[in-house]
PDB file of N, CA and C in Angstrom:
ATOM      1  N   MET A  26      11.506   3.595  -7.764  1.00 69.00           N
ATOM      2  CA  MET A  26      11.327   2.559  -8.577  1.00 69.00           C
ATOM      3  C   MET A  26      10.043   1.831  -8.583  1.00 69.00           C
ATOM      4  N   GLY A  27       9.247   1.794  -7.390  1.00 66.00           N
ATOM      5  CA  GLY A  27       7.925   1.400  -7.424  1.00 66.00           C
ATOM      6  C   GLY A  27       7.000   2.289  -7.997  1.00 66.00           C
ATOM      7  N   GLY A  28       7.242   3.652  -7.711  1.00 71.00           N
ATOM      8  CA  GLY A  28       6.386   4.715  -8.557  1.00 71.00           C
ATOM      9  C   GLY A  28       6.334   4.522 -10.056  1.00 71.00           C
ATOM     10  N   PHE A  29       7.554   4.367 -10.436  1.00 72.00           N
ATOM     11  CA  PHE A  29       8.091   4.137 -11.947  1.00 72.00           C
ATOM     12  C   PHE A  29       7.185   2.825 -12.601  1.00 72.00           C
ATOM     13  N   GLY A  30       7.330   1.726 -11.678  1.00 69.00           N
ATOM     14  CA  GLY A  30       6.452   0.557 -12.110  1.00 69.00           C
ATOM     15  C   GLY A  30       5.155   0.585 -12.393  1.00 69.00           C
ATOM     16  N   ALA A  31       4.384   1.717 -11.415  1.00 73.00           N
ATOM     17  CA  ALA A  31       3.002   1.822 -11.538  1.00 73.00           C
ATOM     18  C   ALA A  31       2.775   2.797 -12.707  1.00 73.00           C
ATOM     19  N   VAL A  32       3.703   3.743 -13.103  1.00 76.00           N
ATOM     20  CA  VAL A  32       3.467   4.559 -14.239  1.00 76.00           C
ATOM     21  C   VAL A  32       3.617   3.771 -15.391  1.00 76.00           C
ATOM     22  N   VAL A  33       4.481   3.040 -15.519  1.00 76.00           N
ATOM     23  CA  VAL A  33       4.888   2.112 -16.828  1.00 76.00           C
ATOM     24  C   VAL A  33       3.761   0.833 -16.861  1.00 76.00           C
ATOM     25  N   ALA A  34       2.928   0.540 -15.937  1.00 74.00           N
ATOM     26  CA  ALA A  34       1.931  -0.318 -16.136  1.00 74.00           C
ATOM     27  C   ALA A  34       0.738   0.484 -16.542  1.00 74.00           C
ATOM     28  N   LEU A  35       0.757   1.741 -16.138  1.00 75.00           N
ATOM     29  CA  LEU A  35      -0.684   2.308 -16.277  1.00 75.00           C
ATOM     30  C   LEU A  35      -0.858   2.991 -17.942  1.00 75.00           C
ATOM     31  N   VAL A  36       0.463   3.266 -18.168  1.00 77.00           N
ATOM     32  CA  VAL A  36       0.840   3.805 -19.297  1.00 77.00           C
ATOM     33  C   VAL A  36       0.762   2.596 -20.568  1.00 77.00           C
ATOM     34  N   ASP A  37       0.872   1.584 -20.094  1.00 72.00           N
ATOM     35  CA  ASP A  37       0.745   0.259 -20.909  1.00 72.00           C
ATOM     36  C   ASP A  37       2.126   0.149 -21.814  1.00 72.00           C
ATOM     37  N   SER A  38       3.194   0.312 -21.291  1.00 71.00           N
ATOM     38  CA  SER A  38       4.333   0.527 -21.991  1.00 71.00           C
ATOM     39  C   SER A  38       4.946  -0.912 -22.586  1.00 71.00           C
ATOM     40  N   GLY A  39       5.563  -1.087 -23.481  1.00 74.00           N
ATOM     41  CA  GLY A  39       6.438  -2.256 -23.819  1.00 74.00           C
ATOM     42  C   GLY A  39       7.597  -2.351 -23.125  1.00 74.00           C
ATOM     43  N   SER A  40       8.016  -1.891 -22.103  1.00 73.00           N
ATOM     44  CA  SER A  40       9.412  -2.146 -21.669  1.00 73.00           C
ATOM     45  C   SER A  40       9.560  -3.329 -20.947  1.00 73.00           C
ATOM     46  N   PRO A  41      10.638  -3.960 -21.207  1.00 77.00           N
ATOM     47  CA  PRO A  41      11.163  -5.360 -20.369  1.00 77.00           C
ATOM     48  C   PRO A  41      11.145  -5.053 -18.956  1.00 77.00           C
ATOM     49  N   LEU A  42      10.927  -3.761 -18.379  1.00 74.00           N
ATOM     50  CA  LEU A  42      11.319  -3.454 -17.229  1.00 74.00           C
ATOM     51  C   LEU A  42       9.736  -3.442 -16.512  1.00 74.00           C
ATOM     52  N   ARG A  43       8.940  -3.631 -17.190  1.00 76.00           N
ATOM     53  CA  ARG A  43       7.544  -3.341 -16.622  1.00 76.00           C
ATOM     54  C   ARG A  43       6.972  -4.251 -15.609  1.00 76.00           C
ATOM     55  N   GLY A  44       7.200  -5.406 -15.907  1.00 76.00           N
ATOM     56  CA  GLY A  44       6.909  -6.600 -14.903  1.00 76.00           C
ATOM     57  C   GLY A  44       7.638  -6.487 -13.704  1.00 76.00           C
ATOM     58  N   PRO A  45       8.921  -6.381 -13.568  1.00 84.00           N
ATOM     59  CA  PRO A  45       9.583  -6.432 -12.284  1.00 84.00           C
ATOM     60  C   PRO A  45       9.251  -5.011 -11.680  1.00 84.00           C
ATOM     61  N   PHE A  46       9.011  -4.131 -12.202  1.00 84.00           N
ATOM     62  CA  PHE A  46       8.792  -2.872 -11.384  1.00 84.00           C
ATOM     63  C   PHE A  46       7.480  -2.572 -10.938  1.00 84.00           C
ATOM     64  N   THR A  47       6.605  -3.273 -11.647  1.00 85.00           N
ATOM     65  CA  THR A  47       5.124  -3.293 -11.471  1.00 85.00           C
ATOM     66  C   THR A  47       5.053  -3.968 -10.121  1.00 85.00           C
ATOM     67  N   LEU A  48       5.665  -5.240 -10.287  1.00 86.00           N
ATOM     68  CA  LEU A  48       5.468  -6.331  -9.075  1.00 86.00           C
ATOM     69  C   LEU A  48       6.085  -5.682  -7.812  1.00 86.00           C
ATOM     70  N   PHE A  49       7.256  -4.809  -8.033  1.00 88.00           N
ATOM     71  CA  PHE A  49       7.691  -4.300  -6.822  1.00 88.00           C
ATOM     72  C   PHE A  49       7.003  -3.157  -6.202  1.00 88.00           C
ATOM     73  N   PHE A  50       6.370  -2.563  -7.202  1.00 88.00           N
ATOM     74  CA  PHE A  50       5.211  -1.520  -6.432  1.00 88.00           C
ATOM     75  C   PHE A  50       3.983  -2.253  -5.922  1.00 88.00           C
ATOM     76  N   LEU A  51       3.551  -3.137  -6.430  1.00 90.00           N
ATOM     77  CA  LEU A  51       2.433  -3.978  -5.883  1.00 90.00           C
ATOM     78  C   LEU A  51       2.934  -4.527  -4.591  1.00 90.00           C
ATOM     79  N   LEU A  52       3.954  -4.753  -4.186  1.00 92.00           N
ATOM     80  CA  LEU A  52       4.499  -5.190  -2.878  1.00 92.00           C
ATOM     81  C   LEU A  52       4.882  -4.142  -2.154  1.00 92.00           C
ATOM     82  N   ALA A  53       5.675  -3.088  -2.553  1.00 92.00           N
ATOM     83  CA  ALA A  53       6.077  -2.024  -1.782  1.00 92.00           C
ATOM     84  C   ALA A  53       5.164  -1.164  -1.148  1.00 92.00           C
ATOM     85  N   ALA A  54       4.112  -0.807  -2.128  1.00 92.00           N
ATOM     86  CA  ALA A  54       3.044   0.220  -1.587  1.00 92.00           C
ATOM     87  C   ALA A  54       2.444   0.040  -0.562  1.00 92.00           C
ATOM     88  N   PRO A  55       1.641  -1.307  -0.437  1.00 94.00           N
ATOM     89  CA  PRO A  55       0.835  -1.591   0.611  1.00 94.00           C
ATOM     90  C   PRO A  55       1.916  -1.998   1.925  1.00 94.00           C
ATOM     91  N   ALA A  56       3.102  -2.438   1.454  1.00 95.00           N
ATOM     92  CA  ALA A  56       4.000  -2.725   2.692  1.00 95.00           C
ATOM     93  C   ALA A  56       4.353  -1.535   3.449  1.00 95.00           C
ATOM     94  N   ALA A  57       4.721  -0.461   2.702  1.00 93.00           N
ATOM     95  CA  ALA A  57       5.277   0.886   3.286  1.00 93.00           C
ATOM     96  C   ALA A  57       4.008   1.402   4.297  1.00 93.00           C
ATOM     97  N   ALA A  58       2.575   1.184   3.689  1.00 94.00           N
ATOM     98  CA  ALA A  58       1.561   1.675   4.503  1.00 94.00           C
ATOM     99  C   ALA A  58       1.272   0.806   5.702  1.00 94.00           C
ATOM    100  N   ILE A  59       1.411  -0.441   5.581  1.00 95.00           N
ATOM    101  CA  ILE A  59       1.111  -1.266   6.770  1.00 95.00           C
ATOM    102  C   ILE A  59       2.498  -1.092   7.769  1.00 95.00           C
ATOM    103  N   ALA A  60       3.550  -1.047   7.264  1.00 95.00           N
ATOM    104  CA  ALA A  60       4.546  -0.777   8.228  1.00 95.00           C
ATOM    105  C   ALA A  60       4.497   0.637   8.954  1.00 95.00           C
ATOM    106  N   ALA A  61       3.978   1.448   8.226  1.00 93.00           N
ATOM    107  CA  ALA A  61       3.902   2.877   8.839  1.00 93.00           C
ATOM    108  C   ALA A  61       2.895   2.645   9.991  1.00 93.00           C
ATOM    109  N   ALA A  62       1.823   1.672   9.828  1.00 92.00           N
ATOM    110  CA  ALA A  62       0.687   1.571  10.759  1.00 92.00           C
ATOM    111  C   ALA A  62       1.289   0.641  12.022  1.00 92.00           C
ATOM    112  N   LEU A  63       2.186   0.048  11.835  1.00 92.00           N
ATOM    113  CA  LEU A  63       2.839  -0.824  12.845  1.00 92.00           C
ATOM    114  C   LEU A  63       4.215  -0.372  13.412  1.00 92.00           C
ATOM    115  N   ARG A  64       4.166   0.981  13.916  1.00 87.00           N
ATOM    116  CA  ARG A  64       5.297   1.622  14.251  1.00 87.00           C
ATOM    117  C   ARG A  64       5.716   1.244  15.405  1.00 87.00           C
ATOM    118  N   GLY A  65       5.041   0.410  16.272  1.00 85.00           N
ATOM    119  CA  GLY A  65       5.244  -0.092  17.784  1.00 85.00           C
ATOM    120  C   GLY A  65       6.329  -1.337  17.706  1.00 85.00           C
ATOM    121  N   LEU A  66       6.085  -2.164  16.614  1.00 90.00           N
ATOM    122  CA  LEU A  66       7.002  -3.576  16.495  1.00 90.00           C
ATOM    123  C   LEU A  66       8.438  -3.062  16.321  1.00 90.00           C
ATOM    124  N   GLU A  67       9.207  -4.153  16.497  1.00 93.00           N
ATOM    125  CA  GLU A  67      10.414  -4.314  16.327  1.00 93.00           C
ATOM    126  C   GLU A  67      10.768  -4.047  14.643  1.00 93.00           C
ATOM    127  N   PRO A  68      11.929  -3.561  14.011  1.00 92.00           N
ATOM    128  CA  PRO A  68      11.964  -3.564  12.687  1.00 92.00           C
ATOM    129  C   PRO A  68      11.979  -5.011  11.953  1.00 92.00           C
ATOM    130  N   PHE A  69      12.366  -5.958  12.341  1.00 95.00           N
ATOM    131  CA  PHE A  69      12.123  -7.272  11.737  1.00 95.00           C
ATOM    132  C   PHE A  69      10.637  -7.878  11.816  1.00 95.00           C
ATOM    133  N   GLY A  70      10.040  -7.732  12.706  1.00 93.00           N
ATOM    134  CA  GLY A  70       8.694  -8.156  12.937  1.00 93.00           C
ATOM    135  C   GLY A  70       7.872  -7.228  12.068  1.00 93.00           C
ATOM    136  N   ARG A  71       8.100  -5.909  12.147  1.00 95.00           N
ATOM    137  CA  ARG A  71       7.456  -5.117  11.198  1.00 95.00           C
ATOM    138  C   ARG A  71       7.590  -5.487   9.861  1.00 95.00           C
ATOM    139  N   THR A  72       8.564  -5.543   9.404  1.00 95.00           N
ATOM    140  CA  THR A  72       9.172  -6.010   7.957  1.00 95.00           C
ATOM    141  C   THR A  72       8.218  -7.223   7.599  1.00 95.00           C
ATOM    142  N   VAL A  73       8.217  -8.378   8.483  1.00 96.00           N
ATOM    143  CA  VAL A  73       7.617  -9.627   8.024  1.00 96.00           C
ATOM    144  C   VAL A  73       6.117  -9.270   8.022  1.00 96.00           C
ATOM    145  N   ALA A  74       5.595  -8.715   8.925  1.00 96.00           N
ATOM    146  CA  ALA A  74       4.025  -8.425   9.038  1.00 96.00           C
ATOM    147  C   ALA A  74       3.691  -7.602   7.909  1.00 96.00           C
ATOM    148  N   ALA A  75       4.638  -6.370   7.480  1.00 96.00           N
ATOM    149  CA  ALA A  75       4.081  -5.537   6.395  1.00 96.00           C
ATOM    150  C   ALA A  75       4.272  -6.317   5.009  1.00 96.00           C
ATOM    151  N   VAL A  76       5.138  -7.183   4.907  1.00 96.00           N
ATOM    152  CA  VAL A  76       5.403  -7.790   3.512  1.00 96.00           C
ATOM    153  C   VAL A  76       4.121  -8.912   3.353  1.00 96.00           C
ATOM    154  N   ALA A  77       3.891  -9.697   4.607  1.00 96.00           N
ATOM    155  CA  ALA A  77       2.624 -10.532   4.575  1.00 96.00           C
ATOM    156  C   ALA A  77       1.260  -9.992   4.192  1.00 96.00           C
ATOM    157  N   GLY A  78       1.186  -8.537   4.926  1.00 96.00           N
ATOM    158  CA  GLY A  78      -0.088  -7.621   4.550  1.00 96.00           C
ATOM    159  C   GLY A  78      -0.105  -7.256   3.259  1.00 96.00           C
ATOM    160  N   ALA A  79       1.178  -7.116   2.789  1.00 96.00           N
ATOM    161  CA  ALA A  79       1.113  -6.541   1.167  1.00 96.00           C
ATOM    162  C   ALA A  79       0.544  -7.668   0.239  1.00 96.00           C
ATOM    163  N   VAL A  80       1.040  -8.943   0.528  1.00 96.00           N
ATOM    164  CA  VAL A  80       0.543  -9.918  -0.223  1.00 96.00           C
ATOM    165  C   VAL A  80      -0.948 -10.276  -0.053  1.00 96.00           C
ATOM    166  N   VAL A  81      -1.694 -10.031   1.369  1.00 96.00           N
ATOM    167  CA  VAL A  81      -2.898 -10.226   1.481  1.00 96.00           C
ATOM    168  C   VAL A  81      -3.504  -9.141   0.684  1.00 96.00           C
ATOM    169  N   VAL A  82      -3.091  -8.092   1.139  1.00 96.00           N
ATOM    170  CA  VAL A  82      -3.990  -7.014   0.182  1.00 96.00           C
ATOM    171  C   VAL A  82      -3.948  -7.063  -1.470  1.00 96.00           C
ATOM    172  N   ASN A  83      -2.922  -7.582  -1.908  1.00 95.00           N
ATOM    173  CA  ASN A  83      -2.947  -7.947  -3.609  1.00 95.00           C
ATOM    174  C   ASN A  83      -3.832  -8.998  -3.591  1.00 95.00           C
ATOM    175  N   MET A  84      -3.766 -10.022  -2.625  1.00 96.00           N
ATOM    176  CA  MET A  84      -4.627 -11.497  -3.095  1.00 96.00           C
ATOM    177  C   MET A  84      -6.094 -10.934  -3.077  1.00 96.00           C
ATOM    178  N   LEU A  85      -6.444  -9.938  -2.036  1.00 95.00           N
ATOM    179  CA  LEU A  85      -7.688  -9.669  -1.866  1.00 95.00           C
ATOM    180  C   LEU A  85      -8.376  -8.727  -3.185  1.00 95.00           C
ATOM    181  N   VAL A  86      -7.464  -8.081  -3.474  1.00 95.00           N
ATOM    182  CA  VAL A  86      -8.062  -7.163  -4.703  1.00 95.00           C
ATOM    183  C   VAL A  86      -7.947  -8.111  -5.865  1.00 95.00           C
ATOM    184  N   THR A  87      -7.204  -8.850  -6.214  1.00 94.00           N
ATOM    185  CA  THR A  87      -7.420  -9.839  -7.079  1.00 94.00           C
ATOM    186  C   THR A  87      -8.635 -10.725  -7.086  1.00 94.00           C
ATOM    187  N   GLN A  88      -9.025 -11.286  -5.775  1.00 96.00           N
ATOM    188  CA  GLN A  88     -10.040 -12.051  -5.744  1.00 96.00           C
ATOM    189  C   GLN A  88     -11.230 -11.283  -5.966  1.00 96.00           C
ATOM    190  N   GLY A  89     -11.414 -10.162  -5.290  1.00 95.00           N
ATOM    191  CA  GLY A  89     -12.472  -9.158  -5.489  1.00 95.00           C
ATOM    192  C   GLY A  89     -12.899  -8.988  -7.139  1.00 95.00           C
ATOM    193  N   MET A  90     -11.621  -8.610  -7.696  1.00 94.00           N
ATOM    194  CA  MET A  90     -11.774  -8.269  -9.088  1.00 94.00           C
ATOM    195  C   MET A  90     -12.363  -9.424  -9.985  1.00 94.00           C
ATOM    196  N   LEU A  91     -11.663 -10.658  -9.603  1.00 95.00           N
ATOM    197  CA  LEU A  91     -12.101 -11.966 -10.552  1.00 95.00           C
ATOM    198  C   LEU A  91     -13.580 -12.229  -9.994  1.00 95.00           C
ATOM    199  N   ALA A  92     -13.990 -11.770  -8.791  1.00 96.00           N
ATOM    200  CA  ALA A  92     -15.483 -12.253  -8.343  1.00 96.00           C
ATOM    201  C   ALA A  92     -16.442 -11.398  -8.926  1.00 96.00           C
ATOM    202  N   VAL A  93     -16.043 -10.258  -9.412  1.00 95.00           N
ATOM    203  CA  VAL A  93     -16.972  -9.450  -9.993  1.00 95.00           C
ATOM    204  C   VAL A  93     -17.036  -9.504 -11.611  1.00 95.00           C
ATOM    205  N   HIS A  94     -15.804 -10.279 -11.888  1.00 93.00           N
ATOM    206  CA  HIS A  94     -15.532 -10.293 -13.449  1.00 93.00           C
ATOM    207  C   HIS A  94     -15.170  -8.978 -14.237  1.00 93.00           C
ATOM    208  N   ARG A  95     -14.199  -8.225 -13.420  1.00 91.00           N
ATOM    209  CA  ARG A  95     -13.749  -6.947 -13.849  1.00 91.00           C
ATOM    210  C   ARG A  95     -12.455  -6.693 -13.469  1.00 91.00           C
ATOM    211  N   TRP A  96     -11.564  -8.027 -14.058  1.00 88.00           N
ATOM    212  CA  TRP A  96     -10.131  -7.997 -13.854  1.00 88.00           C
ATOM    213  C   TRP A  96      -9.458  -7.253 -14.938  1.00 88.00           C
ATOM    214  N   SER A  97      -8.527  -6.223 -14.649  1.00 87.00           N
ATOM    215  CA  SER A  97      -7.649  -5.580 -15.500  1.00 87.00           C
ATOM    216  C   SER A  97      -6.409  -5.278 -14.714  1.00 87.00           C
ATOM    217  N   VAL A  98      -5.123  -5.157 -15.242  1.00 84.00           N
ATOM    218  CA  VAL A  98      -3.937  -4.629 -14.673  1.00 84.00           C
ATOM    219  C   VAL A  98      -4.184  -3.280 -14.167  1.00 84.00           C
ATOM    220  N   ARG A  99      -4.505  -2.405 -15.158  1.00 87.00           N
ATOM    221  CA  ARG A  99      -4.759  -1.019 -14.543  1.00 87.00           C
ATOM    222  C   ARG A  99      -5.634  -0.931 -13.359  1.00 87.00           C
ATOM    223  N   GLY A 100      -6.874  -1.557 -13.168  1.00 90.00           N
ATOM    224  CA  GLY A 100      -7.851  -1.363 -12.162  1.00 90.00           C
ATOM    225  C   GLY A 100      -7.037  -2.211 -10.980  1.00 90.00           C
ATOM    226  N   GLY A 101      -6.401  -3.037 -10.980  1.00 90.00           N
ATOM    227  CA  GLY A 101      -5.717  -3.581  -9.779  1.00 90.00           C
ATOM    228  C   GLY A 101      -4.647  -2.721  -9.245  1.00 90.00           C
ATOM    229  N   ILE A 102      -3.864  -2.172 -10.183  1.00 90.00           N
ATOM    230  CA  ILE A 102      -2.967  -1.260  -9.779  1.00 90.00           C
ATOM    231  C   ILE A 102      -3.500   0.121  -8.940  1.00 90.00           C
ATOM    232  N   VAL A 103      -4.636   0.558  -9.565  1.00 91.00           N
ATOM    233  CA  VAL A 103      -5.476   1.727  -8.810  1.00 91.00           C
ATOM    234  C   VAL A 103      -5.894   1.059  -7.723  1.00 91.00           C
ATOM    235  N   ALA A 104      -6.588   0.082  -7.510  1.00 94.00           N
ATOM    236  CA  ALA A 104      -7.333  -0.411  -6.413  1.00 94.00           C
ATOM    237  C   ALA A 104      -6.005  -0.605  -5.256  1.00 94.00           C
ATOM    238  N   VAL A 105      -4.935  -1.063  -5.534  1.00 93.00           N
ATOM    239  CA  VAL A 105      -3.970  -1.341  -4.481  1.00 93.00           C
ATOM    240  C   VAL A 105      -3.345  -0.042  -4.044  1.00 93.00           C
ATOM    241  N   THR A 106      -3.140   1.018  -5.237  1.00 92.00           N
ATOM    242  CA  THR A 106      -2.756   2.304  -4.768  1.00 92.00           C
ATOM    243  C   THR A 106      -3.822   3.185  -3.899  1.00 92.00           C
ATOM    244  N   ALA A 107      -5.129   2.942  -4.067  1.00 95.00           N
ATOM    245  CA  ALA A 107      -6.216   3.477  -3.425  1.00 95.00           C
ATOM    246  C   ALA A 107      -6.173   2.904  -1.805  1.00 95.00           C
ATOM    247  N   ILE A 108      -6.055   1.567  -1.760  1.00 95.00           N
ATOM    248  CA  ILE A 108      -6.014   1.061  -0.563  1.00 95.00           C
ATOM    249  C   ILE A 108      -4.852   1.333   0.476  1.00 95.00           C
ATOM    250  N   SER A 109      -3.497   1.381  -0.400  1.00 94.00           N
ATOM    251  CA  SER A 109      -2.501   1.844   0.460  1.00 94.00           C
ATOM    252  C   SER A 109      -2.594   3.437   0.763  1.00 94.00           C
ATOM    253  N   ALA A 110      -3.057   4.173  -0.043  1.00 94.00           N
ATOM    254  CA  ALA A 110      -3.283   5.606   0.323  1.00 94.00           C
ATOM    255  C   ALA A 110      -4.264   5.755   1.496  1.00 94.00           C
ATOM    256  N   VAL A 111      -5.261   5.060   1.772  1.00 96.00           N
ATOM    257  CA  VAL A 111      -6.176   5.011   2.627  1.00 96.00           C
ATOM    258  C   VAL A 111      -5.689   4.644   3.926  1.00 96.00           C
ATOM    259  N   ILE A 112      -4.924   3.330   3.868  1.00 95.00           N
ATOM    260  CA  ILE A 112      -4.183   3.134   5.303  1.00 95.00           C
ATOM    261  C   ILE A 112      -2.992   4.423   5.587  1.00 95.00           C
ATOM    262  N   LEU A 113      -2.468   4.918   4.778  1.00 93.00           N
ATOM    263  CA  LEU A 113      -1.571   5.832   4.942  1.00 93.00           C
ATOM    264  C   LEU A 113      -2.144   7.126   5.694  1.00 93.00           C
ATOM    265  N   LEU A 114      -3.425   7.366   5.004  1.00 95.00           N
ATOM    266  CA  LEU A 114      -4.200   8.514   5.513  1.00 95.00           C
ATOM    267  C   LEU A 114      -4.633   8.269   6.807  1.00 95.00           C
ATOM    268  N   LEU A 115      -5.216   6.893   7.129  1.00 94.00           N
ATOM    269  CA  LEU A 115      -5.534   6.827   8.320  1.00 94.00           C
ATOM    270  C   LEU A 115      -4.592   6.827   9.331  1.00 94.00           C
ATOM    271  N   VAL A 116      -3.437   6.460   9.122  1.00 93.00           N
ATOM    272  CA  VAL A 116      -2.246   6.366  10.042  1.00 93.00           C
ATOM    273  C   VAL A 116      -1.854   8.049  10.480  1.00 93.00           C
ATOM    274  N   LEU A 117      -1.724   8.753   9.150  1.00 91.00           N
ATOM    275  CA  LEU A 117      -1.592  10.219   9.793  1.00 91.00           C
ATOM    276  C   LEU A 117      -2.573  10.713  10.418  1.00 91.00           C
ATOM    277  N   LEU A 118      -3.811  10.720  10.005  1.00 92.00           N
ATOM    278  CA  LEU A 118      -5.115  10.961  11.084  1.00 92.00           C
ATOM    279  C   LEU A 118      -4.924  10.559  12.580  1.00 92.00           C
ATOM    280  N   ARG A 119      -4.576   9.298  12.694  1.00 88.00           N
ATOM    281  CA  ARG A 119      -4.384   8.903  13.985  1.00 88.00           C
ATOM    282  C   ARG A 119      -3.273   9.379  14.692  1.00 88.00           C
ATOM    283  N   ARG A 120      -2.144   9.790  13.926  1.00 85.00           N
ATOM    284  CA  ARG A 120      -0.758  10.651  14.525  1.00 85.00           C
ATOM    285  C   ARG A 120      -1.428  12.003  14.810  1.00 85.00           C
ATOM    286  N   LEU A 121      -1.954  12.315  13.954  1.00 87.00           N
ATOM    287  CA  LEU A 121      -2.349  13.883  14.263  1.00 87.00           C
ATOM    288  C   LEU A 121      -3.394  14.198  15.610  1.00 87.00           C
ATOM    289  N   ARG A 122      -4.262  13.224  15.392  1.00 84.00           N
ATOM    290  CA  ARG A 122      -5.254  13.166  16.580  1.00 84.00           C
ATOM    291  C   ARG A 122      -4.645  12.961  17.858  1.00 84.00           C
ATOM    292  N   GLY A 123      -3.491  12.018  17.897  1.00 77.00           N
ATOM    293  CA  GLY A 123      -2.723  11.741  19.261  1.00 77.00           C
ATOM    294  C   GLY A 123      -2.025  12.865  19.587  1.00 77.00           C
ATOM    295  N   ARG A 124      -1.464  13.733  18.720  1.00 68.00           N
ATOM    296  CA  ARG A 124      -0.714  15.033  18.858  1.00 68.00           C
ATOM    297  C   ARG A 124      -1.372  15.968  19.763  1.00 68.00           C
ATOM    298  N   THR A 125      -2.771  16.205  19.035  1.00 60.00           N
ATOM    299  CA  THR A 125      -3.689  17.270  19.705  1.00 60.00           C
ATOM    300  C   THR A 125      -3.916  17.049  20.900  1.00 60.00           C
ATOM    301  N   THR A 126      -4.276  15.644  21.161  1.00 57.00           N
ATOM    302  CA  THR A 126      -4.637  15.006  22.537  1.00 57.00           C
ATOM    303  C   THR A 126      -3.524  15.330  23.698  1.00 57.00           C
ATOM    304  N   ARG A 127      -2.218  15.044  23.184  1.00 55.00           N
ATOM    305  CA  ARG A 127      -1.328  15.328  24.005  1.00 55.00           C
ATOM    306  C   ARG A 127      -0.920  16.522  24.436  1.00 55.00           C
ATOM    307  N   ARG A 128      -1.259  17.352  23.374  1.00 54.00           N
ATOM    308  CA  ARG A 128      -1.015  19.042  23.890  1.00 54.00           C
ATOM    309  C   ARG A 128      -2.064  19.521  24.771  1.00 54.00           C
ATOM    310  N   ARG A 129      -3.067  19.107  24.635  1.00 54.00           N
ATOM    311  CA  ARG A 129      -4.172  19.534  25.517  1.00 54.00           C
ATOM    312  C   ARG A 129      -3.806  19.135  26.885  1.00 54.00           C
ATOM    313  N   THR A 130      -3.280  17.675  27.221  1.00 57.00           N
ATOM    314  CA  THR A 130      -3.163  17.357  28.609  1.00 57.00           C
ATOM    315  C   THR A 130      -1.847  17.969  29.219  1.00 57.00           C
ATOM    316  N   ASP A 131      -1.025  18.388  28.447  1.00 52.00           N
ATOM    317  CA  ASP A 131       0.237  19.002  28.787  1.00 52.00           C
ATOM    318  C   ASP A 131       0.033  20.381  29.645  1.00 52.00           C
TER     319      ASP A 131
END
C-alpha cells in the first residue's frame, strides 16, 4: 500500500486515494527502516520509537526543503525514500559485518 502511494504521488495521478496512500508511505517507509535498526527493543517500544522517528524524518526533510526554497511533493517523497533506504542499508551492513566477526571467532 505504501509503495502504491509513492508511485501514485510520483506519477501525479488524480486518484482520490493518492493522499491517504502517500501519507501511509511517508510514515511507513522511515518507520520500517528505523524499526529494523532498533531490533533489540521490545515490540511496543520499537513501534513507538519508529513512528516518532518517521515523523522526525518527515519534518526534517520538509524543513530542509523549505529552508532552501525547493519544496515539491515529488522531491519530498524521493528524499524520504532515499533516507529510508540509507538507514536500511546501514542496518544490513552492520548485520553482515557482525556475522563475519562472529564466524571468525567461532
